[in-house]
Amino acid sequence: MALEEINIRKYDRRIDRDRVEDLERRCEIGSAESSATLIVDTLGDPTCRIRHCQIYKMLVAELNNTELVGMVQGTIKIVTVHLQHQRQSIVGYILGLRVSPLHRQRGIALSLVKKMEEWFILNHVDLAYMATDKDNEASVKLFTEKLQYVKFRTPSILVNPVSNHLMHLSPSIKIVKLNIEHAERLYRRFMGSTEFFPQDMDRILKNKLSLGTWIAYWQGDSCSRTFDLDQYFPTSWAMLSVWNSGQLFKLRVAKPSLACKMYAKSSSFIDRFFPCFKFPFIPDMFKPFGFYFMYGLYHEGPKSGSLMQSLCKLVHNMAIKCQDCKLVVTEIGGCDDMLRHHIPHRKLLSCPEDLWCIKDLKSEEKLFDLTRTLHPRALFIDPREV
């Protein structure tokens, strides 16, 4: 098959939706047979991971105008960056790159990404970035060797299973839910300088998938008596927001080992009927399930770690009430790494290094400021792109 037979064009929902789902299934079958595979059910909308962004696009690669053999998605937004002569940039995010197993090693993925980069350039994008598993050799080689992307960050994805029992919340800690206006004001004041903080933070907070923003502080803190969101803050406090990813798409673990299935069943039984044993719990992830994503994690003060832990417990307790929510997930990077010890998570389910790579579409000199810093700034993870 010659490369010229491949036509790369914009996704058309009317004629492509079923064919994209078929392509997803073919990519699943082509996964390693010996290992478990995470399957994504888009609930009939292949653009579910990008359609909540202001500017987005999906491209498909079509063979002989009949068969879809590849696809890629992209989003564009304005974010905070810390470059020598600017503090904001237009960035393009590349995600959802798929190529049919029978048509790989033929330059289709390369062509899809280049076409997406062309769209970025037409929209005045400064920086393009992507995220992948650091052990995905094919993806890493494509972006770093053929497309000249460079390593940017390695944030950690922390995953906590939702058990059958409520977590205890200390009565010494006060937790308050903020209204959207107060939440936006706090985020812009305290996280506005965070790397990749989105200019349209208000759109995220107002989205129906954003379940709310909560702050926590100690009841006995003398400053908390005059706690004012605009002026006075406790000595220690913490904040986070929650995004319901389960309303966008469902996940399912396919091809699990028999031992994995048996462990999940037994741990669920023990957790439900013998919680005093504190047996490590793994939920049933072999049927479609959703998850809550915690974003905008921020804390200040010497005792803020425990406050963040309480907020995470609150989210876990919220997730119990959601029927198909099996996991609570977050992603942290840069100076946020110290938070890892205060965020409940299971190492077995988490990913310690999610590789982010970046490319300057205008001037390579600017990347030095982002990729060579010894003490990287905290990284804001946009829940719309999870």
mmCIF file of C-alpha atoms in Angstrom:
data_model
loop_
_atom_site.group_PDB
_atom_site.id
_atom_site.type_symbol
_atom_site.label_atom_id
_atom_site.label_comp_id
_atom_site.label_asym_id
_atom_site.label_seq_id
_atom_site.Cartn_x
_atom_site.Cartn_y
_atom_site.Cartn_z
ATOM 1 C CA MET A 1 0.000 0.000 0.000
ATOM 2 C CA ALA A 2 1.457 3.365 -1.055
ATOM 3 C CA LEU A 3 1.231 6.311 1.296
ATOM 4 C CA GLU A 4 -0.496 8.332 -1.457
ATOM 5 C CA GLU A 5 -3.583 6.145 -1.027
ATOM 6 C CA ILE A 6 -4.138 7.620 2.426
ATOM 7 C CA ASN A 7 -6.376 10.669 2.655
ATOM 8 C CA ILE A 8 -6.165 12.685 5.880
ATOM 9 C CA ARG A 9 -9.228 14.816 6.494
ATOM 10 C CA LYS A 10 -11.425 16.288 9.211
ATOM 11 C CA TYR A 11 -13.636 13.898 11.164
ATOM 12 C CA ASP A 12 -17.244 13.878 9.957
ATOM 13 C CA ARG A 13 -19.608 12.603 12.621
ATOM 14 C CA ARG A 14 -22.300 11.583 10.130
ATOM 15 C CA ILE A 15 -20.154 9.079 8.260
ATOM 16 C CA ASP A 16 -17.193 8.437 10.590
ATOM 17 C CA ARG A 17 -18.611 7.742 14.047
ATOM 18 C CA ASP A 18 -19.224 3.999 13.558
ATOM 19 C CA ARG A 19 -15.985 3.576 11.612
ATOM 20 C CA VAL A 20 -13.979 5.294 14.347
ATOM 21 C CA GLU A 21 -15.455 2.905 16.918
ATOM 22 C CA ASP A 22 -14.502 0.006 14.630
ATOM 23 C CA LEU A 23 -10.946 1.386 14.417
ATOM 24 C CA GLU A 24 -10.793 1.613 18.219
ATOM 25 C CA ARG A 25 -11.809 -2.070 18.456
ATOM 26 C CA ARG A 26 -9.142 -3.082 15.946
ATOM 27 C CA CYS A 27 -6.516 -1.192 17.930
ATOM 28 C CA GLU A 28 -7.670 -2.997 21.092
ATOM 29 C CA ILE A 29 -7.370 -6.420 19.430
ATOM 30 C CA GLY A 30 -3.902 -5.461 18.253
ATOM 31 C CA SER A 31 -2.691 -4.793 21.781
ATOM 32 C CA ALA A 32 -0.267 -7.130 23.506
ATOM 33 C CA GLU A 33 -2.054 -10.396 24.153
ATOM 34 C CA SER A 34 -0.078 -11.194 27.279
ATOM 35 C CA SER A 35 -1.007 -8.057 29.226
ATOM 36 C CA ALA A 36 -4.176 -6.399 30.438
ATOM 37 C CA THR A 37 -5.491 -3.563 28.269
ATOM 38 C CA LEU A 38 -7.428 -0.458 29.291
ATOM 39 C CA ILE A 39 -10.436 -0.050 26.998
ATOM 40 C CA VAL A 40 -12.148 3.325 26.526
ATOM 41 C CA ASP A 41 -15.867 3.466 25.733
ATOM 42 C CA THR A 42 -16.638 6.917 24.305
ATOM 43 C CA LEU A 43 -20.400 6.401 24.748
ATOM 44 C CA GLY A 44 -21.025 7.055 21.077
ATOM 45 C CA ASP A 45 -19.020 10.291 20.823
ATOM 46 C CA PRO A 46 -15.373 9.874 19.682
ATOM 47 C CA THR A 47 -14.750 13.581 20.397
ATOM 48 C CA CYS A 48 -15.786 13.282 24.066
ATOM 49 C CA ARG A 49 -12.245 13.969 25.347
ATOM 50 C CA ILE A 50 -11.889 17.243 23.425
ATOM 51 C CA ARG A 51 -15.339 18.738 22.814
ATOM 52 C CA HIS A 52 -15.338 20.695 26.098
ATOM 53 C CA CYS A 53 -12.358 22.737 24.902
ATOM 54 C CA GLN A 54 -13.018 25.994 23.071
ATOM 55 C CA ILE A 55 -11.029 25.039 19.953
ATOM 56 C CA TYR A 56 -10.592 21.415 18.921
ATOM 57 C CA LYS A 57 -10.267 19.203 15.876
ATOM 58 C CA MET A 58 -10.204 15.515 15.010
ATOM 59 C CA LEU A 59 -8.494 14.124 11.924
ATOM 60 C CA VAL A 60 -8.927 10.701 10.349
ATOM 61 C CA ALA A 61 -6.771 8.793 7.870
ATOM 62 C CA GLU A 62 -8.872 7.075 5.216
ATOM 63 C CA LEU A 63 -7.667 4.308 2.917
ATOM 64 C CA ASN A 64 -9.115 4.375 -0.604
ATOM 65 C CA ASN A 65 -12.089 6.429 0.643
ATOM 66 C CA THR A 66 -13.527 3.335 2.352
ATOM 67 C CA GLU A 67 -11.621 2.262 5.475
ATOM 68 C CA LEU A 68 -10.437 4.390 8.392
ATOM 69 C CA VAL A 69 -6.926 3.328 9.368
ATOM 70 C CA GLY A 70 -5.881 6.144 11.710
ATOM 71 C CA MET A 71 -6.988 9.161 13.718
ATOM 72 C CA VAL A 72 -5.688 11.919 15.969
ATOM 73 C CA GLN A 73 -7.215 14.713 18.057
ATOM 74 C CA GLY A 74 -6.008 18.169 19.010
ATOM 75 C CA THR A 75 -7.010 21.143 21.152
ATOM 76 C CA ILE A 76 -5.877 24.773 21.303
ATOM 77 C CA LYS A 77 -5.919 27.123 24.278
ATOM 78 C CA ILE A 78 -4.022 29.996 25.918
ATOM 79 C CA VAL A 79 -2.042 29.080 29.041
ATOM 80 C CA THR A 80 0.569 30.447 31.417
ATOM 81 C CA VAL A 81 4.163 29.628 30.485
ATOM 82 C CA HIS A 82 7.416 30.956 31.870
ATOM 83 C CA LEU A 83 9.560 31.910 28.912
ATOM 84 C CA GLN A 84 12.163 34.635 28.758
ATOM 85 C CA HIS A 85 10.030 37.268 27.042
ATOM 86 C CA GLN A 86 6.460 36.133 27.606
ATOM 87 C CA ARG A 87 4.146 34.791 30.294
ATOM 88 C CA GLN A 88 1.362 33.365 28.123
ATOM 89 C CA SER A 89 1.385 31.175 25.034
ATOM 90 C CA ILE A 90 -1.062 29.582 22.645
ATOM 91 C CA VAL A 91 -0.542 25.825 22.999
ATOM 92 C CA GLY A 92 -1.800 22.847 21.045
ATOM 93 C CA TYR A 93 -2.329 19.465 22.677
ATOM 94 C CA ILE A 94 -2.097 16.249 20.636
ATOM 95 C CA LEU A 95 -3.959 13.205 21.912
ATOM 96 C CA GLY A 96 -5.857 10.100 20.812
ATOM 97 C CA LEU A 97 -3.357 9.031 18.140
ATOM 98 C CA ARG A 98 -4.433 5.648 16.744
ATOM 99 C CA VAL A 99 -3.347 3.563 13.744
ATOM 100 C CA SER A 100 -4.836 0.225 12.740
ATOM 101 C CA PRO A 101 -2.440 -2.653 13.628
ATOM 102 C CA LEU A 102 -2.458 -3.862 10.003
ATOM 103 C CA HIS A 103 -1.350 -0.464 8.700
ATOM 104 C CA ARG A 104 1.410 0.511 11.118
ATOM 105 C CA GLN A 105 5.017 1.261 10.165
ATOM 106 C CA ARG A 106 3.807 3.018 7.011
ATOM 107 C CA GLY A 107 4.095 6.646 8.089
ATOM 108 C CA ILE A 108 0.404 7.148 8.823
ATOM 109 C CA ALA A 109 0.922 8.311 12.428
ATOM 110 C CA LEU A 110 3.645 10.699 11.280
ATOM 111 C CA SER A 111 1.369 12.166 8.605
ATOM 112 C CA LEU A 112 -1.519 12.572 11.059
ATOM 113 C CA VAL A 113 0.614 14.473 13.581
ATOM 114 C CA LYS A 114 2.164 16.688 10.901
ATOM 115 C CA LYS A 115 -1.284 17.535 9.587
ATOM 116 C CA MET A 116 -2.400 18.439 13.106
ATOM 117 C CA GLU A 117 0.697 20.618 13.524
ATOM 118 C CA GLU A 118 -0.230 22.426 10.298
ATOM 119 C CA TRP A 119 -3.620 23.225 11.824
ATOM 120 C CA PHE A 120 -1.863 24.466 14.966
ATOM 121 C CA ILE A 121 0.342 26.791 12.920
ATOM 122 C CA LEU A 122 -2.658 28.186 11.037
ATOM 123 C CA ASN A 123 -4.125 29.055 14.451
ATOM 124 C CA HIS A 124 -0.919 30.778 15.635
ATOM 125 C CA VAL A 125 0.024 28.075 18.152
ATOM 126 C CA ASP A 126 3.396 28.676 19.838
ATOM 127 C CA LEU A 127 3.947 25.298 21.504
ATOM 128 C CA ALA A 128 2.664 21.799 20.740
ATOM 129 C CA TYR A 129 2.722 19.111 23.429
ATOM 130 C CA MET A 130 1.669 15.527 24.010
ATOM 131 C CA ALA A 131 1.612 12.947 26.803
ATOM 132 C CA THR A 132 2.359 9.244 26.642
ATOM 133 C CA ASP A 133 3.465 6.295 28.723
ATOM 134 C CA LYS A 134 7.252 6.515 28.990
ATOM 135 C CA ASP A 135 7.433 2.800 28.158
ATOM 136 C CA ASN A 136 5.558 3.258 24.870
ATOM 137 C CA GLU A 137 8.652 3.054 22.669
ATOM 138 C CA ALA A 138 6.829 3.543 19.361
ATOM 139 C CA SER A 139 5.148 6.748 20.543
ATOM 140 C CA VAL A 140 8.277 8.146 22.202
ATOM 141 C CA LYS A 141 10.411 7.491 19.091
ATOM 142 C CA LEU A 142 7.811 9.016 16.782
ATOM 143 C CA PHE A 143 7.634 12.290 18.677
ATOM 144 C CA THR A 144 11.221 12.692 19.883
ATOM 145 C CA GLU A 145 13.158 11.282 16.912
ATOM 146 C CA LYS A 146 10.958 11.968 13.884
ATOM 147 C CA LEU A 147 9.064 15.061 15.023
ATOM 148 C CA GLN A 148 11.750 16.713 17.219
ATOM 149 C CA TYR A 149 9.697 16.955 20.406
ATOM 150 C CA VAL A 150 11.728 17.183 23.620
ATOM 151 C CA LYS A 151 11.048 15.861 27.104
ATOM 152 C CA PHE A 152 9.194 18.462 29.159
ATOM 153 C CA ARG A 153 7.872 16.896 32.367
ATOM 154 C CA THR A 154 7.157 13.520 33.959
ATOM 155 C CA PRO A 155 4.129 14.115 36.204
ATOM 156 C CA SER A 156 2.706 11.300 38.305
ATOM 157 C CA ILE A 157 -0.779 9.861 37.842
ATOM 158 C CA LEU A 158 -2.111 8.844 41.261
ATOM 159 C CA VAL A 159 -5.048 6.445 41.403
ATOM 160 C CA ASN A 160 -7.091 5.568 44.477
ATOM 161 C CA PRO A 161 -9.763 2.833 44.344
ATOM 162 C CA VAL A 162 -13.210 3.651 45.690
ATOM 163 C CA SER A 163 -13.942 1.202 48.498
ATOM 164 C CA ASN A 164 -17.255 0.248 50.067
ATOM 165 C CA HIS A 165 -16.775 2.352 53.199
ATOM 166 C CA LEU A 166 -16.677 6.051 53.970
ATOM 167 C CA MET A 167 -13.324 7.473 54.997
ATOM 168 C CA HIS A 168 -13.159 9.235 58.349
ATOM 169 C CA LEU A 169 -12.958 13.028 58.225
ATOM 170 C CA SER A 170 -11.380 14.743 61.209
ATOM 171 C CA PRO A 171 -13.754 17.058 63.138
ATOM 172 C CA SER A 172 -10.762 19.370 63.640
ATOM 173 C CA ILE A 173 -10.792 20.205 59.941
ATOM 174 C CA LYS A 174 -13.309 22.580 58.405
ATOM 175 C CA ILE A 175 -14.250 21.884 54.765
ATOM 176 C CA VAL A 176 -16.195 24.471 52.771
ATOM 177 C CA LYS A 177 -17.548 24.308 49.223
ATOM 178 C CA LEU A 178 -16.888 27.505 47.273
ATOM 179 C CA ASN A 179 -19.144 29.128 44.723
ATOM 180 C CA ILE A 180 -17.753 29.362 41.204
ATOM 181 C CA GLU A 181 -16.856 33.059 41.416
ATOM 182 C CA HIS A 182 -14.835 32.617 44.616
ATOM 183 C CA ALA A 183 -13.152 29.501 43.233
ATOM 184 C CA GLU A 184 -12.093 31.289 40.058
ATOM 185 C CA ARG A 185 -10.750 34.237 42.048
ATOM 186 C CA LEU A 186 -8.663 31.974 44.277
ATOM 187 C CA TYR A 187 -7.299 29.980 41.348
ATOM 188 C CA ARG A 188 -6.255 33.074 39.429
ATOM 189 C CA ARG A 189 -4.650 34.568 42.531
ATOM 190 C CA PHE A 190 -2.750 31.511 43.765
ATOM 191 C CA MET A 191 -2.309 29.319 40.676
ATOM 192 C CA GLY A 192 -2.295 31.900 37.892
ATOM 193 C CA SER A 193 1.509 31.576 37.643
ATOM 194 C CA THR A 194 1.397 27.770 37.523
ATOM 195 C CA GLU A 195 2.781 26.266 34.316
ATOM 196 C CA PHE A 196 -0.009 25.626 31.770
ATOM 197 C CA PHE A 197 -2.690 27.364 33.850
ATOM 198 C CA PRO A 198 -5.551 27.951 31.349
ATOM 199 C CA GLN A 199 -6.771 31.441 30.556
ATOM 200 C CA ASP A 200 -10.353 30.132 30.384
ATOM 201 C CA MET A 201 -10.365 28.733 33.922
ATOM 202 C CA ASP A 202 -13.865 30.115 34.368
ATOM 203 C CA ARG A 203 -15.167 27.846 31.576
ATOM 204 C CA ILE A 204 -13.757 24.801 33.352
ATOM 205 C CA LEU A 205 -15.339 25.681 36.689
ATOM 206 C CA LYS A 206 -18.703 26.459 35.075
ATOM 207 C CA ASN A 207 -18.772 23.222 33.106
ATOM 208 C CA LYS A 208 -21.484 20.776 34.213
ATOM 209 C CA LEU A 209 -18.807 18.082 34.624
ATOM 210 C CA SER A 210 -17.044 20.137 37.298
ATOM 211 C CA LEU A 211 -18.713 19.037 40.529
ATOM 212 C CA GLY A 212 -17.317 21.847 42.658
ATOM 213 C CA THR A 213 -14.351 23.349 44.490
ATOM 214 C CA TRP A 214 -13.618 22.805 48.181
ATOM 215 C CA ILE A 215 -11.190 24.367 50.656
ATOM 216 C CA ALA A 216 -10.062 22.942 53.997
ATOM 217 C CA TYR A 217 -8.471 24.576 57.050
ATOM 218 C CA TRP A 218 -7.981 23.821 60.745
ATOM 219 C CA GLN A 219 -10.841 24.752 63.057
ATOM 220 C CA GLY A 220 -8.491 26.040 65.744
ATOM 221 C CA ASP A 221 -6.439 28.278 63.444
ATOM 222 C CA SER A 222 -6.611 31.809 64.917
ATOM 223 C CA CYS A 223 -6.652 33.315 61.417
ATOM 224 C CA SER A 224 -9.614 31.170 60.394
ATOM 225 C CA ARG A 225 -11.890 33.218 62.676
ATOM 226 C CA THR A 226 -11.490 36.122 60.285
ATOM 227 C CA PHE A 227 -11.231 33.937 57.205
ATOM 228 C CA ASP A 228 -12.048 36.067 54.164
ATOM 229 C CA LEU A 229 -11.530 34.825 50.607
ATOM 230 C CA ASP A 230 -10.306 38.216 49.501
ATOM 231 C CA GLN A 231 -8.101 39.252 52.432
ATOM 232 C CA TYR A 232 -7.498 36.875 55.333
ATOM 233 C CA PHE A 233 -6.377 33.279 55.050
ATOM 234 C CA PRO A 234 -5.628 30.608 57.650
ATOM 235 C CA THR A 235 -2.027 29.739 58.424
ATOM 236 C CA SER A 236 -2.559 26.412 56.631
ATOM 237 C CA TRP A 237 -5.187 25.668 54.011
ATOM 238 C CA ALA A 238 -5.769 23.510 50.935
ATOM 239 C CA MET A 239 -8.025 23.536 47.884
ATOM 240 C CA LEU A 240 -9.071 21.231 45.041
ATOM 241 C CA SER A 241 -11.809 20.766 42.432
ATOM 242 C CA VAL A 242 -13.495 17.624 41.082
ATOM 243 C CA TRP A 243 -14.335 16.661 37.492
ATOM 244 C CA ASN A 244 -16.697 13.787 36.682
ATOM 245 C CA SER A 245 -14.933 12.044 33.792
ATOM 246 C CA GLY A 246 -17.369 9.137 34.046
ATOM 247 C CA GLN A 247 -20.057 11.207 32.310
ATOM 248 C CA LEU A 248 -17.823 11.573 29.243
ATOM 249 C CA PHE A 249 -16.505 8.045 28.797
ATOM 250 C CA LYS A 250 -16.191 4.718 30.561
ATOM 251 C CA LEU A 251 -13.150 2.537 31.123
ATOM 252 C CA ARG A 252 -12.777 -1.211 31.293
ATOM 253 C CA VAL A 253 -9.815 -3.532 31.857
ATOM 254 C CA ALA A 254 -9.706 -6.249 29.212
ATOM 255 C CA LYS A 255 -7.661 -9.451 29.146
ATOM 256 C CA PRO A 256 -6.915 -9.549 32.898
ATOM 257 C CA SER A 257 -5.145 -12.589 34.297
ATOM 258 C CA LEU A 258 -7.119 -15.111 36.301
ATOM 259 C CA ALA A 259 -5.112 -14.165 39.401
ATOM 260 C CA CYS A 260 -6.063 -10.514 38.913
ATOM 261 C CA LYS A 261 -9.754 -11.374 38.667
ATOM 262 C CA MET A 262 -9.622 -13.590 41.746
ATOM 263 C CA TYR A 263 -7.796 -10.919 43.756
ATOM 264 C CA ALA A 264 -10.364 -8.268 42.814
ATOM 265 C CA LYS A 265 -13.279 -10.496 43.816
ATOM 266 C CA SER A 266 -11.716 -11.566 47.101
ATOM 267 C CA SER A 267 -10.572 -8.053 48.057
ATOM 268 C CA SER A 268 -14.063 -6.703 47.360
ATOM 269 C CA PHE A 269 -15.617 -9.382 49.576
ATOM 270 C CA ILE A 270 -13.172 -8.770 52.416
ATOM 271 C CA ASP A 271 -13.521 -4.978 52.148
ATOM 272 C CA ARG A 272 -17.311 -5.207 52.293
ATOM 273 C CA PHE A 273 -17.734 -7.726 55.112
ATOM 274 C CA PHE A 274 -14.422 -7.591 57.022
ATOM 275 C CA PRO A 275 -13.152 -3.994 56.762
ATOM 276 C CA CYS A 276 -11.216 -4.374 60.016
ATOM 277 C CA PHE A 277 -8.674 -6.535 58.153
ATOM 278 C CA LYS A 278 -7.644 -3.493 56.043
ATOM 279 C CA PHE A 279 -6.940 -5.792 53.097
ATOM 280 C CA PRO A 280 -5.665 -3.847 50.015
ATOM 281 C CA PHE A 281 -8.799 -3.252 47.967
ATOM 282 C CA ILE A 282 -8.993 -3.488 44.172
ATOM 283 C CA PRO A 283 -12.412 -2.726 42.616
ATOM 284 C CA ASP A 284 -14.046 -4.673 39.808
ATOM 285 C CA MET A 285 -12.662 -2.860 36.765
ATOM 286 C CA PHE A 286 -13.590 -5.573 34.273
ATOM 287 C CA LYS A 287 -16.968 -3.970 33.597
ATOM 288 C CA PRO A 288 -17.387 -0.379 32.324
ATOM 289 C CA PHE A 289 -16.748 2.158 35.077
ATOM 290 C CA GLY A 290 -16.198 5.869 35.561
ATOM 291 C CA PHE A 291 -13.845 7.925 37.706
ATOM 292 C CA TYR A 292 -13.531 11.299 39.408
ATOM 293 C CA PHE A 293 -10.556 13.478 38.484
ATOM 294 C CA MET A 294 -9.194 15.900 41.082
ATOM 295 C CA TYR A 295 -7.676 19.041 39.563
ATOM 296 C CA GLY A 296 -6.441 22.415 40.733
ATOM 297 C CA LEU A 297 -4.782 20.985 43.856
ATOM 298 C CA TYR A 298 -3.221 23.789 45.895
ATOM 299 C CA HIS A 299 -2.011 24.090 49.480
ATOM 300 C CA GLU A 300 -0.226 26.560 51.738
ATOM 301 C CA GLY A 301 1.147 26.349 55.254
ATOM 302 C CA PRO A 302 3.086 23.891 57.433
ATOM 303 C CA LYS A 303 0.065 21.693 58.169
ATOM 304 C CA SER A 304 -1.574 21.827 54.754
ATOM 305 C CA GLY A 305 -0.629 18.259 53.818
ATOM 306 C CA SER A 306 -3.161 16.789 56.235
ATOM 307 C CA LEU A 307 -5.768 19.211 54.922
ATOM 308 C CA MET A 308 -5.193 18.023 51.368
ATOM 309 C CA GLN A 309 -5.519 14.444 52.559
ATOM 310 C CA SER A 310 -8.889 15.269 54.112
ATOM 311 C CA LEU A 311 -10.088 16.843 50.872
ATOM 312 C CA CYS A 312 -9.084 13.680 49.004
ATOM 313 C CA LYS A 313 -11.048 11.611 51.516
ATOM 314 C CA LEU A 314 -14.046 13.852 50.940
ATOM 315 C CA VAL A 315 -13.839 13.169 47.192
ATOM 316 C CA HIS A 316 -13.598 9.429 47.884
ATOM 317 C CA ASN A 317 -16.760 9.625 49.980
ATOM 318 C CA MET A 318 -18.488 11.525 47.185
ATOM 319 C CA ALA A 319 -17.457 8.833 44.708
ATOM 320 C CA ILE A 320 -19.052 6.092 46.827
ATOM 321 C CA LYS A 321 -22.433 7.689 46.135
ATOM 322 C CA CYS A 322 -21.836 7.568 42.381
ATOM 323 C CA GLN A 323 -22.902 4.115 41.232
ATOM 324 C CA ASP A 324 -20.245 3.338 38.611
ATOM 325 C CA CYS A 325 -17.382 5.478 39.961
ATOM 326 C CA LYS A 326 -14.585 3.037 40.808
ATOM 327 C CA LEU A 327 -11.526 5.307 40.991
ATOM 328 C CA VAL A 328 -10.414 8.746 42.156
ATOM 329 C CA VAL A 329 -7.547 10.033 40.004
ATOM 330 C CA THR A 330 -5.246 13.031 39.955
ATOM 331 C CA GLU A 331 -2.001 14.061 38.267
ATOM 332 C CA ILE A 332 0.749 16.139 39.838
ATOM 333 C CA GLY A 333 4.147 17.359 38.692
ATOM 334 C CA GLY A 334 6.945 19.805 39.393
ATOM 335 C CA CYS A 335 7.087 21.217 42.923
ATOM 336 C CA ASP A 336 3.721 19.531 43.566
ATOM 337 C CA ASP A 337 5.578 16.231 44.012
ATOM 338 C CA MET A 338 5.674 16.758 47.771
ATOM 339 C CA LEU A 339 1.891 16.362 47.713
ATOM 340 C CA ARG A 340 2.250 12.734 46.660
ATOM 341 C CA HIS A 341 2.652 11.630 50.298
ATOM 342 C CA HIS A 342 -0.649 13.255 51.299
ATOM 343 C CA ILE A 343 -2.807 12.045 48.413
ATOM 344 C CA PRO A 344 -4.309 8.588 49.041
ATOM 345 C CA HIS A 345 -3.356 6.314 46.142
ATOM 346 C CA ARG A 346 -2.484 2.732 45.316
ATOM 347 C CA LYS A 347 0.958 2.215 43.773
ATOM 348 C CA LEU A 348 -0.248 -0.839 41.886
ATOM 349 C CA LEU A 349 -2.772 1.287 39.970
ATOM 350 C CA SER A 350 -0.761 4.515 39.661
ATOM 351 C CA CYS A 351 1.767 5.666 37.071
ATOM 352 C CA PRO A 352 4.870 7.298 38.602
ATOM 353 C CA GLU A 353 6.014 8.909 35.339
ATOM 354 C CA ASP A 354 3.638 10.092 32.614
ATOM 355 C CA LEU A 355 5.934 11.481 29.912
ATOM 356 C CA TRP A 356 5.095 14.927 28.505
ATOM 357 C CA CYS A 357 6.966 16.102 25.401
ATOM 358 C CA ILE A 358 6.877 19.576 23.851
ATOM 359 C CA LYS A 359 7.815 21.271 20.589
ATOM 360 C CA ASP A 360 8.215 24.938 19.783
ATOM 361 C CA LEU A 361 6.494 25.615 16.472
ATOM 362 C CA LYS A 362 8.086 29.049 16.119
ATOM 363 C CA SER A 363 11.498 29.274 17.777
ATOM 364 C CA GLU A 364 13.513 26.434 19.336
ATOM 365 C CA GLU A 365 15.402 28.868 21.586
ATOM 366 C CA LYS A 366 12.388 29.388 23.846
ATOM 367 C CA LEU A 367 12.243 25.729 24.907
ATOM 368 C CA PHE A 368 15.404 26.089 26.963
ATOM 369 C CA ASP A 369 13.475 28.018 29.621
ATOM 370 C CA LEU A 370 10.865 25.269 29.935
ATOM 371 C CA THR A 371 12.954 22.108 29.705
ATOM 372 C CA ARG A 372 16.233 22.995 31.423
ATOM 373 C CA THR A 373 15.033 24.405 34.755
ATOM 374 C CA LEU A 374 16.436 22.594 37.793
ATOM 375 C CA HIS A 375 13.361 23.269 39.933
ATOM 376 C CA PRO A 376 10.311 22.936 37.671
ATOM 377 C CA ARG A 377 7.205 24.862 38.615
ATOM 378 C CA ALA A 378 3.963 23.184 39.534
ATOM 379 C CA LEU A 379 2.018 21.948 36.515
ATOM 380 C CA PHE A 380 -1.710 22.557 36.030
ATOM 381 C CA ILE A 381 -3.510 19.541 34.581
ATOM 382 C CA ASP A 382 -6.559 20.522 32.548
ATOM 383 C CA PRO A 383 -9.391 18.071 33.338
ATOM 384 C CA ARG A 384 -10.810 18.537 29.832
ATOM 385 C CA GLU A 385 -7.777 16.748 28.396
ATOM 386 C CA VAL A 386 -7.664 13.745 30.719
#
